[in-house]
XYZ file of C-alpha atoms in Angstrom:
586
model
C -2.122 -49.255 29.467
C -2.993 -47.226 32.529
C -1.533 -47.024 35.885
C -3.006 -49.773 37.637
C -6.099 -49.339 39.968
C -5.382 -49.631 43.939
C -7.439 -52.183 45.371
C -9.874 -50.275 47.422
C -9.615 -53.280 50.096
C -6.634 -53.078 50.811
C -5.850 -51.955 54.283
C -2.623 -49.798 55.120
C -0.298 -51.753 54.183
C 3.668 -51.042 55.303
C 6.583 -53.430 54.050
C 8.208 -54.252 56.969
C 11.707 -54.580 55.546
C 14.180 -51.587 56.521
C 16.190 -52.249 53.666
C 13.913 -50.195 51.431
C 12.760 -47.058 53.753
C 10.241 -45.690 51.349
C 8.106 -48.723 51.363
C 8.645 -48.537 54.918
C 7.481 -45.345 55.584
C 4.517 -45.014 52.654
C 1.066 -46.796 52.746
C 0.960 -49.350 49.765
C -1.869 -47.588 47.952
C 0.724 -44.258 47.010
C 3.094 -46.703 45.656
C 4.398 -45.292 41.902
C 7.714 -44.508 40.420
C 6.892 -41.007 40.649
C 6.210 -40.623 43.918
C 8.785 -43.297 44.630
C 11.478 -40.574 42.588
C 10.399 -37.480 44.517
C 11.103 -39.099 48.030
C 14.823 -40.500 46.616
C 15.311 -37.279 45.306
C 14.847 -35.744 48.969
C 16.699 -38.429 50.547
C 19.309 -38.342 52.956
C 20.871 -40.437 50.452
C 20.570 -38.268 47.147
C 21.152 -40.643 43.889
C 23.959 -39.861 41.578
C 22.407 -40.550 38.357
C 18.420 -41.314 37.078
C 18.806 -44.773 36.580
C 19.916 -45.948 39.854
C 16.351 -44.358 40.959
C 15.152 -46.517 38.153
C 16.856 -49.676 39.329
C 16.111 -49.239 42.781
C 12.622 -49.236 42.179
C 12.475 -52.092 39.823
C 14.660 -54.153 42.230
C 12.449 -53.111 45.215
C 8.940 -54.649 43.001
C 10.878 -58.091 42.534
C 11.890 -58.089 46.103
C 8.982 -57.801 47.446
C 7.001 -60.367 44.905
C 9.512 -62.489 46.564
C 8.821 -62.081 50.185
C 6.312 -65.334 51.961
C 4.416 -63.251 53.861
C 3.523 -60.546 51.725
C -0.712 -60.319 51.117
C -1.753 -61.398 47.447
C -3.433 -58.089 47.106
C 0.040 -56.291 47.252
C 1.711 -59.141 45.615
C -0.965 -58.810 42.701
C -0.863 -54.579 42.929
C 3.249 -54.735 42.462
C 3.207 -57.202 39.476
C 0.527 -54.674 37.827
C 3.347 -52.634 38.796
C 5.805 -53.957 36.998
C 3.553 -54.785 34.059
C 3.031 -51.343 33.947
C 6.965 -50.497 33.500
C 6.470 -51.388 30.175
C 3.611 -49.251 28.874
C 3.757 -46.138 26.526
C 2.317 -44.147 29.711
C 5.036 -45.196 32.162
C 8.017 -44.533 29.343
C 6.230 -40.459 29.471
C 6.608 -40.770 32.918
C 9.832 -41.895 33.157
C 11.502 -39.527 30.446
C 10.050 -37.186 31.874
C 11.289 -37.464 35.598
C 15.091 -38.433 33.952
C 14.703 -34.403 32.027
C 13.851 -33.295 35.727
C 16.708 -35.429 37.179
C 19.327 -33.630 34.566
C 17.825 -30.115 35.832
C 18.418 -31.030 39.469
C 22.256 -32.035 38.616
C 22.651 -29.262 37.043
C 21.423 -26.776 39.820
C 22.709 -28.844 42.662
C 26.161 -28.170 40.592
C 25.648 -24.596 41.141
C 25.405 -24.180 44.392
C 26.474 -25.211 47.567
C 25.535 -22.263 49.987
C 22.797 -23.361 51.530
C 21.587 -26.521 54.235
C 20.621 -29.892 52.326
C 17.118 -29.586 52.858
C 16.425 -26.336 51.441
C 18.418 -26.672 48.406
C 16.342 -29.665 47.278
C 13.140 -27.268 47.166
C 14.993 -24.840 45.864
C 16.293 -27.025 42.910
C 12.632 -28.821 42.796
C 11.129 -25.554 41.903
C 14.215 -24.868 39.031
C 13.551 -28.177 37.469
C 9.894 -27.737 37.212
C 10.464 -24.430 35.823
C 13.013 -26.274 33.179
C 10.098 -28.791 32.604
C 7.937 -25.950 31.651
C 10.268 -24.466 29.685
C 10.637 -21.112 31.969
C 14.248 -21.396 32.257
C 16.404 -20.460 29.739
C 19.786 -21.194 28.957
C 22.805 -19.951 31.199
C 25.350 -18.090 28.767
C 28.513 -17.237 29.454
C 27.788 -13.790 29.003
C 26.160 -12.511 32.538
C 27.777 -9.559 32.324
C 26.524 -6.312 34.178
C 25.821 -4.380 32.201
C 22.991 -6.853 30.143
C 21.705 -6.909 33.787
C 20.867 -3.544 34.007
C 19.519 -3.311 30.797
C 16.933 -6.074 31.668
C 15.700 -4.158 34.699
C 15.577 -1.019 32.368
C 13.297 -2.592 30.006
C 10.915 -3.150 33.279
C 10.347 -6.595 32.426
C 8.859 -8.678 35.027
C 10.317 -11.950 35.904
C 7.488 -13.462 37.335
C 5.054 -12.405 34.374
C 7.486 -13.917 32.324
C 7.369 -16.743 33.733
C 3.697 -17.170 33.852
C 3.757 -16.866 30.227
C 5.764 -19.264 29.326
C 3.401 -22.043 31.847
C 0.490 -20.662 30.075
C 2.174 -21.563 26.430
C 1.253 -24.707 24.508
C 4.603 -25.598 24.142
C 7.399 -26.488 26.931
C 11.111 -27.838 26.553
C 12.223 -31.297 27.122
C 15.714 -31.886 27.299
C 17.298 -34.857 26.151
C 20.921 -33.457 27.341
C 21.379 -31.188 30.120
C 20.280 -27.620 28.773
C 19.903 -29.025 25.209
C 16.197 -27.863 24.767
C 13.932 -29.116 22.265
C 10.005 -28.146 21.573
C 7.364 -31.163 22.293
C 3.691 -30.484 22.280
C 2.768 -30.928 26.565
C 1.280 -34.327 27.401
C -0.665 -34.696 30.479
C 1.777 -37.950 30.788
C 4.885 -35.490 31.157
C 3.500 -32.122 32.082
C 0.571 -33.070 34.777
C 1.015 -36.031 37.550
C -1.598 -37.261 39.998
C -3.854 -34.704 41.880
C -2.497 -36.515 45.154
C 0.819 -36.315 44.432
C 3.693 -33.475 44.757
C 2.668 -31.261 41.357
C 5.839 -29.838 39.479
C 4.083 -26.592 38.589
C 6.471 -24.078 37.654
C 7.704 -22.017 40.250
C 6.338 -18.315 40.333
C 9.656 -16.919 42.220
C 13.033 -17.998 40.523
C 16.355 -17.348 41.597
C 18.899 -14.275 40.515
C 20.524 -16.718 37.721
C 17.268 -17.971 36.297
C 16.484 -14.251 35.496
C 19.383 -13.781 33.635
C 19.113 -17.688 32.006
C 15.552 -16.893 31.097
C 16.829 -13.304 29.570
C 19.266 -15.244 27.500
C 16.766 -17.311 26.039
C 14.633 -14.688 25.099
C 17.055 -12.588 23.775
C 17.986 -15.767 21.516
C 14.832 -16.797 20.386
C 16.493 -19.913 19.690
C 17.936 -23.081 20.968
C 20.685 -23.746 18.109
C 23.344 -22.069 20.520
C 22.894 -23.667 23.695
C 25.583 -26.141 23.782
C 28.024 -23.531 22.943
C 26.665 -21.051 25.423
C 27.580 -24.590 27.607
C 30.771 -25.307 26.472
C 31.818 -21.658 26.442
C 30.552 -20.473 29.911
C 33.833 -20.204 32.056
C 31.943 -20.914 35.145
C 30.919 -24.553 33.182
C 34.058 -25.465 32.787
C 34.680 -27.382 36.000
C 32.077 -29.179 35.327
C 33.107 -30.117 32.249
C 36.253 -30.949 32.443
C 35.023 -33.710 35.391
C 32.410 -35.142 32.661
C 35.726 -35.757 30.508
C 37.507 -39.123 30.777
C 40.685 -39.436 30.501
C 40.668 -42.979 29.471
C 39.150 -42.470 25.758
C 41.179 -39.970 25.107
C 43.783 -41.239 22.413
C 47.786 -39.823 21.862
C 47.122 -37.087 18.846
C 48.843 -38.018 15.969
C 50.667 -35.688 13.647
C 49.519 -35.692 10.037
C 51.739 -37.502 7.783
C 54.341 -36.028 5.827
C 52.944 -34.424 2.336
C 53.017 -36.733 -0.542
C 55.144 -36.047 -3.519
C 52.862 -37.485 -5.745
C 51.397 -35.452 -8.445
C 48.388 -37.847 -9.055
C 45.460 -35.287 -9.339
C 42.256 -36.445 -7.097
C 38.995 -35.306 -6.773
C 38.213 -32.952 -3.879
C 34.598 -34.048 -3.337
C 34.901 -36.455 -0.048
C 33.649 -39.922 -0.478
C 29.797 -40.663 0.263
C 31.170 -43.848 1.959
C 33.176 -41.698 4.444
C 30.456 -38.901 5.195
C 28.018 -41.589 6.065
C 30.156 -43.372 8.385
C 30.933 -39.929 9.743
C 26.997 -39.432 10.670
C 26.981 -43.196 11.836
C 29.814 -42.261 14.311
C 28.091 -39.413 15.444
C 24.920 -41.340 15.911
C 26.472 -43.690 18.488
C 28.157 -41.049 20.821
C 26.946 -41.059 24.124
C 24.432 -38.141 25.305
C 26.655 -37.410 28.218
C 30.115 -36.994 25.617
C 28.519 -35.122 23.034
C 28.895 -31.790 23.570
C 32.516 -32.337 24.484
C 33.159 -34.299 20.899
C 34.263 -32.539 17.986
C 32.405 -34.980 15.849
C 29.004 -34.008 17.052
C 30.367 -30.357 16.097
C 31.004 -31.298 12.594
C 34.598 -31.899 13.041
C 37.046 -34.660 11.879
C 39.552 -34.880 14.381
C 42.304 -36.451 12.497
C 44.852 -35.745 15.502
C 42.571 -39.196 16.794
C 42.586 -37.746 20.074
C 38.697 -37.736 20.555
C 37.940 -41.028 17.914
C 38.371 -43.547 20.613
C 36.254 -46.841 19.884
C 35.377 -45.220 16.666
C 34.568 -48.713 14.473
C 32.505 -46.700 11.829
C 35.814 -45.123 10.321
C 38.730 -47.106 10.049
C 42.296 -47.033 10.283
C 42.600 -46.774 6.719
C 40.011 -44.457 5.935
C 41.674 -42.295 8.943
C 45.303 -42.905 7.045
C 43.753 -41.523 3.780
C 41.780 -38.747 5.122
C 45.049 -37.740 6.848
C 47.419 -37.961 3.837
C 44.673 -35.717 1.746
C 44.555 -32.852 4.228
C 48.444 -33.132 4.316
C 48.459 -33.090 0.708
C 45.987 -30.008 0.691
C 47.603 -27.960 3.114
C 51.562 -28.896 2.133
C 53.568 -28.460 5.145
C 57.177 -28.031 5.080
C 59.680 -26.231 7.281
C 62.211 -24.503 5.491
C 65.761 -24.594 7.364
C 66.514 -21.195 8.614
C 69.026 -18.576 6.501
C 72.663 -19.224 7.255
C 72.700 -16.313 9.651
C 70.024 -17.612 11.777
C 71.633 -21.084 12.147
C 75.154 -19.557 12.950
C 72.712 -17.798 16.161
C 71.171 -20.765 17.296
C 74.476 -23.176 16.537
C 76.085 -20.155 19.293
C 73.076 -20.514 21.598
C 71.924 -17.469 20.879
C 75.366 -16.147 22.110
C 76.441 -13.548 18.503
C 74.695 -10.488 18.590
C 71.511 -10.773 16.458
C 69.092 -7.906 15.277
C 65.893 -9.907 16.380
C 65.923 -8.559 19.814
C 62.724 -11.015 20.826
C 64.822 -13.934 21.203
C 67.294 -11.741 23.390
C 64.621 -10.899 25.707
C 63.262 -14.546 25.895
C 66.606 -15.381 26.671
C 67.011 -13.410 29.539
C 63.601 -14.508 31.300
C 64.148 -17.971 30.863
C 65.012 -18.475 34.563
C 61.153 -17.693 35.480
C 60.275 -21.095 33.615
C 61.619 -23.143 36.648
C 58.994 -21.748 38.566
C 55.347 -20.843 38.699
C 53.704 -18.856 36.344
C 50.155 -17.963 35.548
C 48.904 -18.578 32.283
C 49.134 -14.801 31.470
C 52.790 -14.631 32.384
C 53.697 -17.459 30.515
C 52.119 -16.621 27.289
C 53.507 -12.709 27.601
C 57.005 -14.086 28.050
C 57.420 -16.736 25.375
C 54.883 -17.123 22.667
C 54.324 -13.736 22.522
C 58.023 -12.364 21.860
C 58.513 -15.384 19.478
C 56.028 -14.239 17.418
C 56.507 -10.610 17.422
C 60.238 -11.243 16.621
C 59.320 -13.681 13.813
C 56.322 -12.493 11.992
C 57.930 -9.632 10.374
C 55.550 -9.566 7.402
C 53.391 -5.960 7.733
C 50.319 -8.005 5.978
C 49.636 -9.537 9.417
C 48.204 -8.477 12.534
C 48.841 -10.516 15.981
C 46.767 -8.991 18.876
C 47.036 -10.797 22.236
C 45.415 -10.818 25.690
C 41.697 -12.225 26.167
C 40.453 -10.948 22.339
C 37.124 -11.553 20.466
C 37.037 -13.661 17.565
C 35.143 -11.818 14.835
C 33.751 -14.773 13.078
C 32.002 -15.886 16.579
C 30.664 -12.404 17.167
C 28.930 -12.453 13.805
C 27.559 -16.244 14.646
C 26.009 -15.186 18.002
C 24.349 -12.000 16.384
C 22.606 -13.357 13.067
C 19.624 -13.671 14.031
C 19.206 -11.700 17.103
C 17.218 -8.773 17.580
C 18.691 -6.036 15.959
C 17.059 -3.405 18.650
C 18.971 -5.139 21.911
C 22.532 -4.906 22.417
C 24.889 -7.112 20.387
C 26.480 -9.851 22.462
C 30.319 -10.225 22.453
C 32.007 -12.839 20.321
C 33.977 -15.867 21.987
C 37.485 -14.732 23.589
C 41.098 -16.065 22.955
C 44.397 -15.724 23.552
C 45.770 -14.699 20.492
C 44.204 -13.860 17.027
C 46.188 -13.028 13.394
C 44.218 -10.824 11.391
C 45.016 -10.659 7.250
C 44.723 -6.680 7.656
C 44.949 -6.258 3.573
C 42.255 -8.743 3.076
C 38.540 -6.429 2.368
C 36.832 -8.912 5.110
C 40.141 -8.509 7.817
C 40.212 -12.406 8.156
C 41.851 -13.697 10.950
C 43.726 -16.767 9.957
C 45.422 -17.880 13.304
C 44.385 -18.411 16.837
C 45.704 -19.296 19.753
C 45.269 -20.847 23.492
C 47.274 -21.011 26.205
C 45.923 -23.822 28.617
C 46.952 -23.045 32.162
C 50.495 -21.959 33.328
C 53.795 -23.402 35.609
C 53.496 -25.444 38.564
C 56.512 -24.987 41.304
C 58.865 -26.649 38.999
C 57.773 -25.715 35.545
C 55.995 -28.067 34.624
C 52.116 -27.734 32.984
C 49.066 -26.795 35.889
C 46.961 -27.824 33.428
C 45.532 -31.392 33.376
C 45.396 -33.702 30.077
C 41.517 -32.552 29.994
C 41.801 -29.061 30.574
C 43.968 -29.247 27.764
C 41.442 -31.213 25.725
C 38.685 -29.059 26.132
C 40.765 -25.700 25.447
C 41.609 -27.836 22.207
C 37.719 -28.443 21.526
C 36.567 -24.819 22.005
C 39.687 -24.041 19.606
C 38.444 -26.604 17.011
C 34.957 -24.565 17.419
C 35.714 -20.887 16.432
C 38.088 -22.117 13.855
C 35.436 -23.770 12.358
C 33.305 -20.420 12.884
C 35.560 -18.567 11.397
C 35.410 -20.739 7.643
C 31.929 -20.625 7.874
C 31.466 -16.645 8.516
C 33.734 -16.603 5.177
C 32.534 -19.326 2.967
C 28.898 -17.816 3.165
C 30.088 -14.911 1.484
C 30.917 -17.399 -1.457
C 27.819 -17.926 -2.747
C 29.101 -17.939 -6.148
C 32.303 -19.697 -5.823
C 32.400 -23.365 -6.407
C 32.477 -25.713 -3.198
C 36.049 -26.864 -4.852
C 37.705 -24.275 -4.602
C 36.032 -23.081 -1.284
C 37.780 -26.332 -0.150
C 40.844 -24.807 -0.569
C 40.620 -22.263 2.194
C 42.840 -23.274 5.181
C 42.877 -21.553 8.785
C 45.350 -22.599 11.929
C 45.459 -22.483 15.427
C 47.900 -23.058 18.047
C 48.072 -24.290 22.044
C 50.255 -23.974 24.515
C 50.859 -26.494 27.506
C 53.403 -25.326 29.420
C 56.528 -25.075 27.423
C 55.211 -27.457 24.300
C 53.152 -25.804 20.936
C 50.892 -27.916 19.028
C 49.642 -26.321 15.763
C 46.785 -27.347 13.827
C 45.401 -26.805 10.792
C 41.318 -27.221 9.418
C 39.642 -26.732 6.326
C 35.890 -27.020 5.122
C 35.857 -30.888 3.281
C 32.320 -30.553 1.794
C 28.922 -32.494 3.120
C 29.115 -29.869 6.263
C 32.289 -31.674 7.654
C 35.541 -29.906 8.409
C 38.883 -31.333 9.050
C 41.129 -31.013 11.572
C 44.664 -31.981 12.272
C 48.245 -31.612 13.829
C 50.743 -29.872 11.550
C 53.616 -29.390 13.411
C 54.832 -28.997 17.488
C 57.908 -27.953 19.377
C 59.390 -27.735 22.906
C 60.676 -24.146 24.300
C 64.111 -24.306 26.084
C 63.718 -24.026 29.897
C 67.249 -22.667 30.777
C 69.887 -20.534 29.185
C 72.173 -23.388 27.804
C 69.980 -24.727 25.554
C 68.345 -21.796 23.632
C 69.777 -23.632 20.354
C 66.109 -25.626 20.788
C 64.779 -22.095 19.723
C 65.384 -23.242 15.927
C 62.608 -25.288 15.867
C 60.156 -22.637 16.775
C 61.481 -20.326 14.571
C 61.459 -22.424 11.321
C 58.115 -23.665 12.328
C 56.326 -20.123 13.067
C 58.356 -18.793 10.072
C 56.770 -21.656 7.914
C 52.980 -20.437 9.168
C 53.700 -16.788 8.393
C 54.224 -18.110 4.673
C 50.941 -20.266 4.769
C 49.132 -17.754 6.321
C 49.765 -15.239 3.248
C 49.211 -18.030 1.018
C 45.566 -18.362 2.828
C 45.820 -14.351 1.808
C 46.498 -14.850 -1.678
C 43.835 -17.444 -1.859
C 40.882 -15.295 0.294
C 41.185 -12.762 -2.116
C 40.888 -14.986 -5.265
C 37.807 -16.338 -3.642
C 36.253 -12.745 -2.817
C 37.565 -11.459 -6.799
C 35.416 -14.711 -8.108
C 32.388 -14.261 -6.152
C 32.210 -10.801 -7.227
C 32.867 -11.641 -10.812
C 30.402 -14.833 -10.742
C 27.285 -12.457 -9.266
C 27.426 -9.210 -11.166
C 28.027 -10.880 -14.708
C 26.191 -14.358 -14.138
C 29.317 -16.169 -15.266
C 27.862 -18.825 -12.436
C 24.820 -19.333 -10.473
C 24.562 -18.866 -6.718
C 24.856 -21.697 -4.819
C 25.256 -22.477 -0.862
C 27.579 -24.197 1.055
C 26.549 -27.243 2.767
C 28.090 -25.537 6.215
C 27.385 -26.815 9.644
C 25.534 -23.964 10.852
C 22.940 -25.629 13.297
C 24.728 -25.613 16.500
């Protein structure tokens, strides 16, 4: 069905009623939602989200239907109007101004320099260059140097972006900056001749060069949510899109089982299809901050709020498995470190770490930045417990291999390799042939004026998420060595992380379950002691970092039984190559 025909009779027609200033101000025969969006977008008034412009112009039709003395030629135009609302043409239309909506959002979010007016041409013209699929994907990665480069290569902006309007393909988004290839319809690409065109811009500003460089140098559109989540100057944006009120209390996994029943590692088909059901029903505007849409089980149940696809027994068992599989258990400390922390930390002790911790403990009443705090307290615990010489803590803002490898795979081998995601801490097995790092670690924010956490419940939920994400990077840049290793015993291969808020540790633990689904949970936390008289609180640390030093040469022992097999299984055929159902798509 069309957009109805205006009646060529019909004089110039005004609605009279101030409540709705567009048909105030607009002769009835250039009444349509699109022109009807353009003016609220340039409002005094700018809408918060699409579908209020929606409403508002639904609600406007029925109100004036309603009105006595209204002619029946505009009365008979605006229920063709409405009739219209429900056509295959209109829906085009509509999807089409919402993708331009979620490009204006996201520019308007990025700037703030400039008077009202210009700023909405100025994000106009970014939008239609998003509906055209000129403008590429801001990473986090604007570095410099990549800058340079691009000018070196003298590639023109502007013929770029003529190239991509004279393509046959554009990008619609369906989340803001999630791109995906449609064939051009003249229903989303072209409006009427009489209206405001959104023809791409041919000048675009300083950050659409570098977005549009991005995209190019990707070639693909598989990263972009990362290069979203990941993009430090996103994250204040994204920790506003995060409510606070479905986020659950994380649960710790349950205590490991003594049982010695043997079960079957494959997961349940049950489970991994109300896994994908779950995932179907989370909310375009929460997916990118949800580990499920990433792949990952959250069994902490921190992120699984109104989850009715998996229940609380299927949560229970999933739980007591991946305790089972990773078997957690602190050992008490050796007689000599219990008569330390029974003196708080008073007799003379050759781990000089704790000493030193001791002494700066009166800077933990204070404020601290996040550096500060993680130099004085995680990192002398852990250099004064992890006395094995098989592993490797580096600290400061460090690459994570595995993510290096990910963002490189398929890029163009004659441009400059991108740098892998950063964090605060990274373990590296250095006697494993593939130097696999087994542990990270985040710090989220530092101390407030009286030591307490700066960062906010979800700042510390989204440090958790991007944690959850290179782990999970990190199994897969290993498990697709294992091409001839069973998925079983690929199963086995367990990784952990850690994160800071203020003076409490969390530490997880995640493994690859099969059916490209990984799981995640809480292992173990602890409290660091704030003042001087109660360093005995130390104990807990130490039997808890001691206890991941011995699972993280156990992940060791196992790494390099998985590497010795694959070997054996491809030189003398002993088994045939198979590959990992890995969730490598995003």
């Amino acid at each position: 069905m069309s957009e109805p025909a205006v009646d060529p009779d019909f004089r110039m027609y005004r609605f009279k009623y101030k409540k709705y200033s567009f048909f105030v101000n607009t002769d009835a025969r250039q009444w349509s939602f699109h022109y009807f969006y353009i003016s609220s977008l340039h409002s005094g008034d700018s809408p918060k989200t699409f579908n209020e412009i929606f409403d508002k112009w639904v609600a406007s039709l029925k109100f004036i239907q309603k009105q006595n003395k209204v002619p029946k030629s505009i009365v008979k135009f605006v229920g063709e109007l409405m009739e219209h609302n429900q056509s295959n043409e209109f829906k085009n239309l509509q999807v089409a101004c919402e993708q331009d909506f979620c490009a204006h959002v996201l520019s308007t979010l990025s700037s703030g320099s400039v008077t009202k007016s210009k700023m909405a041409k100025g994000y106009m013209k970014q939008a239609s260059d998003i509906l055209a699929g000129a403008m590429g994907e801001q990473d986090e990665e604007l570095d410099e140097e990549l800058d340079e480069e691009f000018d070196e290569d003298g590639t023109n902006v502007s013929t770029l972006l003529q190239n991509k309007q004279n393509s046959n393909r554009k990008y619609s988004y369906d989340t803001p900056r999630r791109a995906i290839m449609i064939e051009p319809t003249k229903s989303t690409y072209e409006f009427d001749d009489e209206q405001t065109s959104l023809s791409p811009s041919p000048v675009a500003s300083s950050s659409t060069h570098n977005n549009l460089k991005r995209k190019i140098e990707d070639g693909q559109s598989d990263f972009e949510e990362l290069s979203l989540l990941f993009d430090e100057s996103n994250e204040d944006n994204l920790v506003e899109n995060i409510n606070e009120n479905v986020l659950e209390q994380e649960t710790i996994l349950p205590c490991t089982s003594d049982s010695s029943k043997i079960r079957p590692k494959n997961i349940d088909a049950n489970i991994i299809e109300a896994f994908h059901n779950y995932q179907n029903t989370i909310p375009k505007t929460r997916r990118v901050i949800t580990p499920a849409y990433w792949e990952i089980l959250d069994l902490t149940g921190e992120s699984l709020y109104d989850c009715k696809q998996l229940s609380e027994e299927d949560i229970s068992q999933l739980s007591q498995e991946f305790s089972d599989d990773i078997s957690w258990k602190t050992m008490p400390p050796e007689k000599n470190i219990r008569q330390y922390f029974d003196s708080n930390c008073e007799i003379k002790y050759s781990d000089s770490e704790l000493i030193y911790r001791k002494s700066d403990m009166v800077s933990f009443q204070g404020m601290m930045t996040e550096e500060e705090l993680k130099m004085s307290t995680v990192f002398p615990l852990f250099r004064g417990i992890f006395t094995t010489g098989k592993i490797k803590n580096t600290w400061g803002e460090v690459q994570a291999l595995s993510t290096n490898y990910v963002r490189n795979e398929k890029g163009n081998p004659f441009k400059r390799a991108r740098m892998g995601r950063k964090v605060d801490m990274k373990s590296t097995l250095i006697q494993t042939s593939n130097k696999f790092e087994v542990i990270y670690g985040e710090v989220a924010g530092g101390l407030d004026t009286f030591g307490t956490p700066t960062a906010c419940r979800r700042k510390r939920y989204l440090d958790k998420l991007k944690l959850m994400i290179i782990m999970r990077d990190n199994i897969n840049c290993f498990l697709k060595e294992c091409k001839y290793v069973s998925s079983e015993k690929c199963m086995n291969l367990i990784i952990y992380g850690w994160l800071q808020i203020g003076l409490y540790l969390n530490f997880y633990a995640m493994n690859w379950l099969g059916a490209g689904i990984y799981r995640f949970g809480l292992v173990d936390q602890c409290r660091l002691p704030s003042a001087k008289d109660e360093c005995g609180i130390f104990e807990d640390a130490y039997c808890i970092l001691k206890s991941l030093e011995n699972k993280s040469l156990e992940t060791e022992k196992l790494g390099k039984e998985l590497l010795l097999e694959n070997t054996k299984g491809k030189r003398r055929q002993i088994t045939f190559k198979t590959e990992q159902e890995l969730n490598t798509n995003k």
